[in-house]
PDB file of C-alpha atoms in Angstrom:
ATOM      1  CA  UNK A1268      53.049  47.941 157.504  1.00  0.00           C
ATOM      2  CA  UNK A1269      56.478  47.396 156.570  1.00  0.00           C
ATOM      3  CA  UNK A1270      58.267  47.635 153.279  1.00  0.00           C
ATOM      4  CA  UNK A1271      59.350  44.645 150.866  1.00  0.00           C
ATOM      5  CA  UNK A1272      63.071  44.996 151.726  1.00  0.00           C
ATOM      6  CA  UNK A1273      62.505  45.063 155.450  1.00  0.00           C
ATOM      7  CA  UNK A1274      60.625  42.042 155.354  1.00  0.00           C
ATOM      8  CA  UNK A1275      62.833  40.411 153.567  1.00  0.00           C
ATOM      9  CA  UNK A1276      65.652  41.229 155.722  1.00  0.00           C
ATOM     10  CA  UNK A1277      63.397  40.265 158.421  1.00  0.00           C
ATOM     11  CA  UNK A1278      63.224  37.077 156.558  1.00  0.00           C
ATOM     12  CA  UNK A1279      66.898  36.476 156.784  1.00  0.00           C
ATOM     13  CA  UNK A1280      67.534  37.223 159.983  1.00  0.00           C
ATOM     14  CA  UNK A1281      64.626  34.178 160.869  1.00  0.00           C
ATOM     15  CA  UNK A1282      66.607  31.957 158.452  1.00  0.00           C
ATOM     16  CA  UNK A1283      69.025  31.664 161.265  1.00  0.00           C
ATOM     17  CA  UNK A1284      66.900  29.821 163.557  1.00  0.00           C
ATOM     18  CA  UNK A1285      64.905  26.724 163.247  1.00  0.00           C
ATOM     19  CA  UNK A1286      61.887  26.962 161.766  1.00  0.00           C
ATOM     20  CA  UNK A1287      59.736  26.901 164.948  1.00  0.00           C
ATOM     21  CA  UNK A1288      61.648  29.794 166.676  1.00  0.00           C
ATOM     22  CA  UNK A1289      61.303  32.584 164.433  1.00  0.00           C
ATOM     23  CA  UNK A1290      60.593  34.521 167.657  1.00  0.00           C
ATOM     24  CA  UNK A1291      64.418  34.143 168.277  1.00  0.00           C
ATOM     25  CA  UNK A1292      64.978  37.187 165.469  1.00  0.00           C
ATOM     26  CA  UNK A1293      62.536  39.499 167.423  1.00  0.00           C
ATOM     27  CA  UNK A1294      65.399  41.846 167.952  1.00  0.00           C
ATOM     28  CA  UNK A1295      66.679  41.904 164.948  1.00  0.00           C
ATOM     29  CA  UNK A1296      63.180  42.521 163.237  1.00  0.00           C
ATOM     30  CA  UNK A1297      62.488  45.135 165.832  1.00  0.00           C
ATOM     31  CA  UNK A1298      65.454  46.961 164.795  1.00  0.00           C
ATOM     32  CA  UNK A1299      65.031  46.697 160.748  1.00  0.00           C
ATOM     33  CA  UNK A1300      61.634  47.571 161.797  1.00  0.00           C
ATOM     34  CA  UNK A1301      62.733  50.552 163.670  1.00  0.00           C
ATOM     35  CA  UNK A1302      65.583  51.679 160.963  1.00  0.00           C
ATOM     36  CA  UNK A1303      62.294  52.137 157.958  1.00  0.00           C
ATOM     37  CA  UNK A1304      60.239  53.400 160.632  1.00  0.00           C
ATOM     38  CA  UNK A1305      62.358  55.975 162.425  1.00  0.00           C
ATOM     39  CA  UNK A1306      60.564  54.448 165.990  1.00  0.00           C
ATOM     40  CA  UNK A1307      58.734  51.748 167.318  1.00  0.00           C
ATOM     41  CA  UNK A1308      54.901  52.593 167.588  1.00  0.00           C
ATOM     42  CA  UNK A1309      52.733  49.673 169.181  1.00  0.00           C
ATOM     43  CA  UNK A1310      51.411  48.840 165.989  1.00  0.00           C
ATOM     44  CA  UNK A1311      54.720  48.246 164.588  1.00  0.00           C
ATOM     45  CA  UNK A1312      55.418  46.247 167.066  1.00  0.00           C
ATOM     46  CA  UNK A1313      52.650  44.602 167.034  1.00  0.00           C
ATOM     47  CA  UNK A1314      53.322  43.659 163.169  1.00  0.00           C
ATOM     48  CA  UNK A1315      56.190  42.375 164.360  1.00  0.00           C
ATOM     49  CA  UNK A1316      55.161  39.852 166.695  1.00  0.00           C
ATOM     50  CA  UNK A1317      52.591  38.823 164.209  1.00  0.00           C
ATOM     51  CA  UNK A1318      55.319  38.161 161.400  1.00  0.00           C
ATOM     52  CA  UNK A1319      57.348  36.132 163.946  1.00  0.00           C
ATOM     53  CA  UNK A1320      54.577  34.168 165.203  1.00  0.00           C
ATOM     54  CA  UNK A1321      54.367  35.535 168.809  1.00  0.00           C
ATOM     55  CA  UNK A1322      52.832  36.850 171.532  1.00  0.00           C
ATOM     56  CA  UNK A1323      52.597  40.814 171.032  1.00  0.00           C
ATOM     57  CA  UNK A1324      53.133  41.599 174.461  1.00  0.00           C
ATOM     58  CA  UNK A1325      56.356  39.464 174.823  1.00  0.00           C
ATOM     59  CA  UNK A1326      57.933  41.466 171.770  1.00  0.00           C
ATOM     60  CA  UNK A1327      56.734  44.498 173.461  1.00  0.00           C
ATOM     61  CA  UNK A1328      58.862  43.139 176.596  1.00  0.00           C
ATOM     62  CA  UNK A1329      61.760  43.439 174.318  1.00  0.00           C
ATOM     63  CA  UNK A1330      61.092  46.632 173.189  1.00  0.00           C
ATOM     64  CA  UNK A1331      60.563  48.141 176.244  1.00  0.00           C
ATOM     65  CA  UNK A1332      63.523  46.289 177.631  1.00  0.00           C
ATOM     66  CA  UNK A1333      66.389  47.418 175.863  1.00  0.00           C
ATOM     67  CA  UNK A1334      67.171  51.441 175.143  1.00  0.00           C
ATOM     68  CA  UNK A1335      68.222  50.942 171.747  1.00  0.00           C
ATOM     69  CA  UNK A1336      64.448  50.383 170.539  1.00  0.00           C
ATOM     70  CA  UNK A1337      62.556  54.134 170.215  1.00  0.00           C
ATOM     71  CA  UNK A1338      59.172  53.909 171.554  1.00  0.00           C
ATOM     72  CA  UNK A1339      58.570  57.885 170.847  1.00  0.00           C
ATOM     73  CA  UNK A1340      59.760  59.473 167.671  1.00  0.00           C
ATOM     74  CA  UNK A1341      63.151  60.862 167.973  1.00  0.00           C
ATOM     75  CA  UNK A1342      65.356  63.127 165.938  1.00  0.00           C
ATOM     76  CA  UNK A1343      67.315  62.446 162.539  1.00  0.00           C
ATOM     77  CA  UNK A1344      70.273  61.506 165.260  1.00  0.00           C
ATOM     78  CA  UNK A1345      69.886  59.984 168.543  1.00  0.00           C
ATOM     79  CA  UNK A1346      72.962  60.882 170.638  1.00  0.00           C
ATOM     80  CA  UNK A1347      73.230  58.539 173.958  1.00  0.00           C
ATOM     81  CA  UNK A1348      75.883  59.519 176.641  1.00  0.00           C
ATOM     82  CA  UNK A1349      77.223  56.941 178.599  1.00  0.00           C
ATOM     83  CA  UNK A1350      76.675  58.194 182.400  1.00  0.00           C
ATOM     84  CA  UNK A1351      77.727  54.928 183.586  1.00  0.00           C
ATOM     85  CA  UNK A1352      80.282  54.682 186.623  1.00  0.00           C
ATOM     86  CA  UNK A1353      83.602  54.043 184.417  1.00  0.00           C
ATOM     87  CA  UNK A1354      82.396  57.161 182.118  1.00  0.00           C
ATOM     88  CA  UNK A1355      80.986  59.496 184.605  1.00  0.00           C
ATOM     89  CA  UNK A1356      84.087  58.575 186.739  1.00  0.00           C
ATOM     90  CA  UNK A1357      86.028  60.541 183.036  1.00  0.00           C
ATOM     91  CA  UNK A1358      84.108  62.657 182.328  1.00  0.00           C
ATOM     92  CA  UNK A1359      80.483  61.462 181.100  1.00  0.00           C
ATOM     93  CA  UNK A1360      78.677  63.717 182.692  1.00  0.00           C
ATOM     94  CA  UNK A1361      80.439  66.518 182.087  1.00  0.00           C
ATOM     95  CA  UNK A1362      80.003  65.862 178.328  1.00  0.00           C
ATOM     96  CA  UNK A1363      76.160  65.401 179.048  1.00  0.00           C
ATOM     97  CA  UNK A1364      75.836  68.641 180.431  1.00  0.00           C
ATOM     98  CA  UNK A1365      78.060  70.284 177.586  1.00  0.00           C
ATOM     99  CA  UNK A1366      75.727  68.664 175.063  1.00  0.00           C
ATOM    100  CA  UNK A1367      72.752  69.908 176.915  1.00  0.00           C
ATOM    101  CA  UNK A1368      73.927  73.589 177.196  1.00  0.00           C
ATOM    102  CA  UNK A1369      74.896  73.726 173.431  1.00  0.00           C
ATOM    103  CA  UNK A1370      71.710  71.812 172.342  1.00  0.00           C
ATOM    104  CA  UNK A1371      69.233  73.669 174.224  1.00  0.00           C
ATOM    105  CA  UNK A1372      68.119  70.534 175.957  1.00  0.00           C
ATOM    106  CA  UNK A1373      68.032  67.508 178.264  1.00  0.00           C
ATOM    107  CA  UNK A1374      67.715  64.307 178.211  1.00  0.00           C
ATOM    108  CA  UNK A1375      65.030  62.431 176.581  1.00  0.00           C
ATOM    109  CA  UNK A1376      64.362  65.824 174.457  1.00  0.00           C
ATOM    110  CA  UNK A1377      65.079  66.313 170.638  1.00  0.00           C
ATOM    111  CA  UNK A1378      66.191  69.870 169.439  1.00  0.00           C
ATOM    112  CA  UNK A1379      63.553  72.251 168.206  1.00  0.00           C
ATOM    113  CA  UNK A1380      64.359  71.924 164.127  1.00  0.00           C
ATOM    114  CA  UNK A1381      63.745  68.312 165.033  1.00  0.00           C
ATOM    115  CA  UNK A1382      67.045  67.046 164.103  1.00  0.00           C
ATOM    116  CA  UNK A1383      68.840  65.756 167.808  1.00  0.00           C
ATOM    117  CA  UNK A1384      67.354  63.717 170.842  1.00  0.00           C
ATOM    118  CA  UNK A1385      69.509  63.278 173.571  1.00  0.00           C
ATOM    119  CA  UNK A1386      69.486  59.810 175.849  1.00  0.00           C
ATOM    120  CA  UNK A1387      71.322  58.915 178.650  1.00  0.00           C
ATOM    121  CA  UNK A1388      72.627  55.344 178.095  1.00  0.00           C
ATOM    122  CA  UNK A1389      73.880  52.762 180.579  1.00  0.00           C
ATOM    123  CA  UNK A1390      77.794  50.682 179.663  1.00  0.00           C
ATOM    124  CA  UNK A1391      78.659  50.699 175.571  1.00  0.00           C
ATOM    125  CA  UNK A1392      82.089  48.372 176.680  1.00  0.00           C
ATOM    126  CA  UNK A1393      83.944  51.198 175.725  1.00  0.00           C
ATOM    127  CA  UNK A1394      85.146  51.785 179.119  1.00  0.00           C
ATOM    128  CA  UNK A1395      88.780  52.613 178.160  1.00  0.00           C
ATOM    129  CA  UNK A1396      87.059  55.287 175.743  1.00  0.00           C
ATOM    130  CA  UNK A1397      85.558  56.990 177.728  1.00  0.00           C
ATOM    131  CA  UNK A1398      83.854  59.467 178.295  1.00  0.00           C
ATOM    132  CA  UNK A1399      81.326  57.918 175.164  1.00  0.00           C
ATOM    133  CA  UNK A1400      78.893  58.326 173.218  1.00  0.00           C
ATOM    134  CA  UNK A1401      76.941  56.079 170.518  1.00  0.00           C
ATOM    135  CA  UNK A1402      75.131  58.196 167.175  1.00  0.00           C
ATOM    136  CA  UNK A1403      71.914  56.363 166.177  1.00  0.00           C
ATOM    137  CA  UNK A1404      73.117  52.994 167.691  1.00  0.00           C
ATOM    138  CA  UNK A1405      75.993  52.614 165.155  1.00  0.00           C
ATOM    139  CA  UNK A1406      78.229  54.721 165.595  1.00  0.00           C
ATOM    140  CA  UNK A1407      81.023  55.018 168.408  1.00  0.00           C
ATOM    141  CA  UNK A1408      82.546  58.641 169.805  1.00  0.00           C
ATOM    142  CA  UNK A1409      85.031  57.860 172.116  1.00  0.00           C
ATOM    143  CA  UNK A1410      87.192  60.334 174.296  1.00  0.00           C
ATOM    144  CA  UNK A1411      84.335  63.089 173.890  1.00  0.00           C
ATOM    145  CA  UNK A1412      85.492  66.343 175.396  1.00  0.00           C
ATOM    146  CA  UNK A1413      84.117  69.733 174.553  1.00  0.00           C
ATOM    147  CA  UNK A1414      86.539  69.805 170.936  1.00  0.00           C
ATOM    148  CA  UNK A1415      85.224  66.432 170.215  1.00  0.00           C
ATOM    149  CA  UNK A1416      81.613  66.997 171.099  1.00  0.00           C
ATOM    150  CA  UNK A1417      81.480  70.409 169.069  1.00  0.00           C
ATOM    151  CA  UNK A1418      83.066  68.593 165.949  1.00  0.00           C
ATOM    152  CA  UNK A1419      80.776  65.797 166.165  1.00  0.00           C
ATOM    153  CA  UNK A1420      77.791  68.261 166.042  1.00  0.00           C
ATOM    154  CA  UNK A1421      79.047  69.828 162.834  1.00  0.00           C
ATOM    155  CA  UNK A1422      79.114  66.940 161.583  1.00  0.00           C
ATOM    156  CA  UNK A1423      76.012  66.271 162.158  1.00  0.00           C
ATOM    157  CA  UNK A1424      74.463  69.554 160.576  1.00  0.00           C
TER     158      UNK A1424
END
């Protein structure tokens, strides 16, 4: 299900616990498992849970918890806005609806060549930053007005 080198970074990430709480690295496995996967299907998840020694349905909690875990494929980049009250107080949602208009789409919808989804994402502590937004779950765009936005998606041609 999953490759050699995600397993053993799986593996790692367990190393950090004691040996009878390997279900304490379910987030980190979900995410290496996500990262070679491009999403989160229930049989990946699944795996996961199985590898760690615990209940499917409680990684599946996690999963379905948190919005950094992709439970539907998404594009090549995943671009979350922050919409939450410091950011939409500066701007957030104007930046969501200029990403919309030049993208073609809302939220929770990925770009016809298949290469952006757009999310709506709750507080990335960039507060001071804002109005935000977080590429794939790694990378930070703060102060993202229209020049900023249409340089970032450039970029990310």
């Amino acid at each position: 299900m999953l490759s050699q080198d995600s397993l053993t970074q799986i593996d790692r990430e367990v190393a950090k616990y004691p040996a009878d709480q390997k279900q304490s690295a379910v987030m980190a496995a979900l995410a290496i498992a996500q990262a070679e996967k491009g999403w989160l299907a229930p049989e990946t998840i699944e795996f996961v849970a199985t590898y760690l020694e615990m209940p499917p349905i409680a990684a599946m909690e996690v999963a379905t918890f948190y919005n950094m875990y992709d439970l539907k494929p998404v594009g090549k980049y995943k671009v979350t806005v922050c919409t939450n009250l410091p950011c939409a107080l500066s701007g957030g949602y104007h930046a969501a609806d200029y990403l919309k208009q030049k993208l073609g789409i809302g939220f929770n919808e990925t770009t016809a060549d298949g290469k952006i989804t757009l999310k709506e994402g709750e507080c990335m502590g960039a507060c001071g930053d804002a109005p935000v937004m977080l590429v794939n779950n790694r990378s930070m765009c703060s102060h993202m007005l229209p020049e900023q936005i249409d340089k970032l998606l450039s970029e990310l041609e």
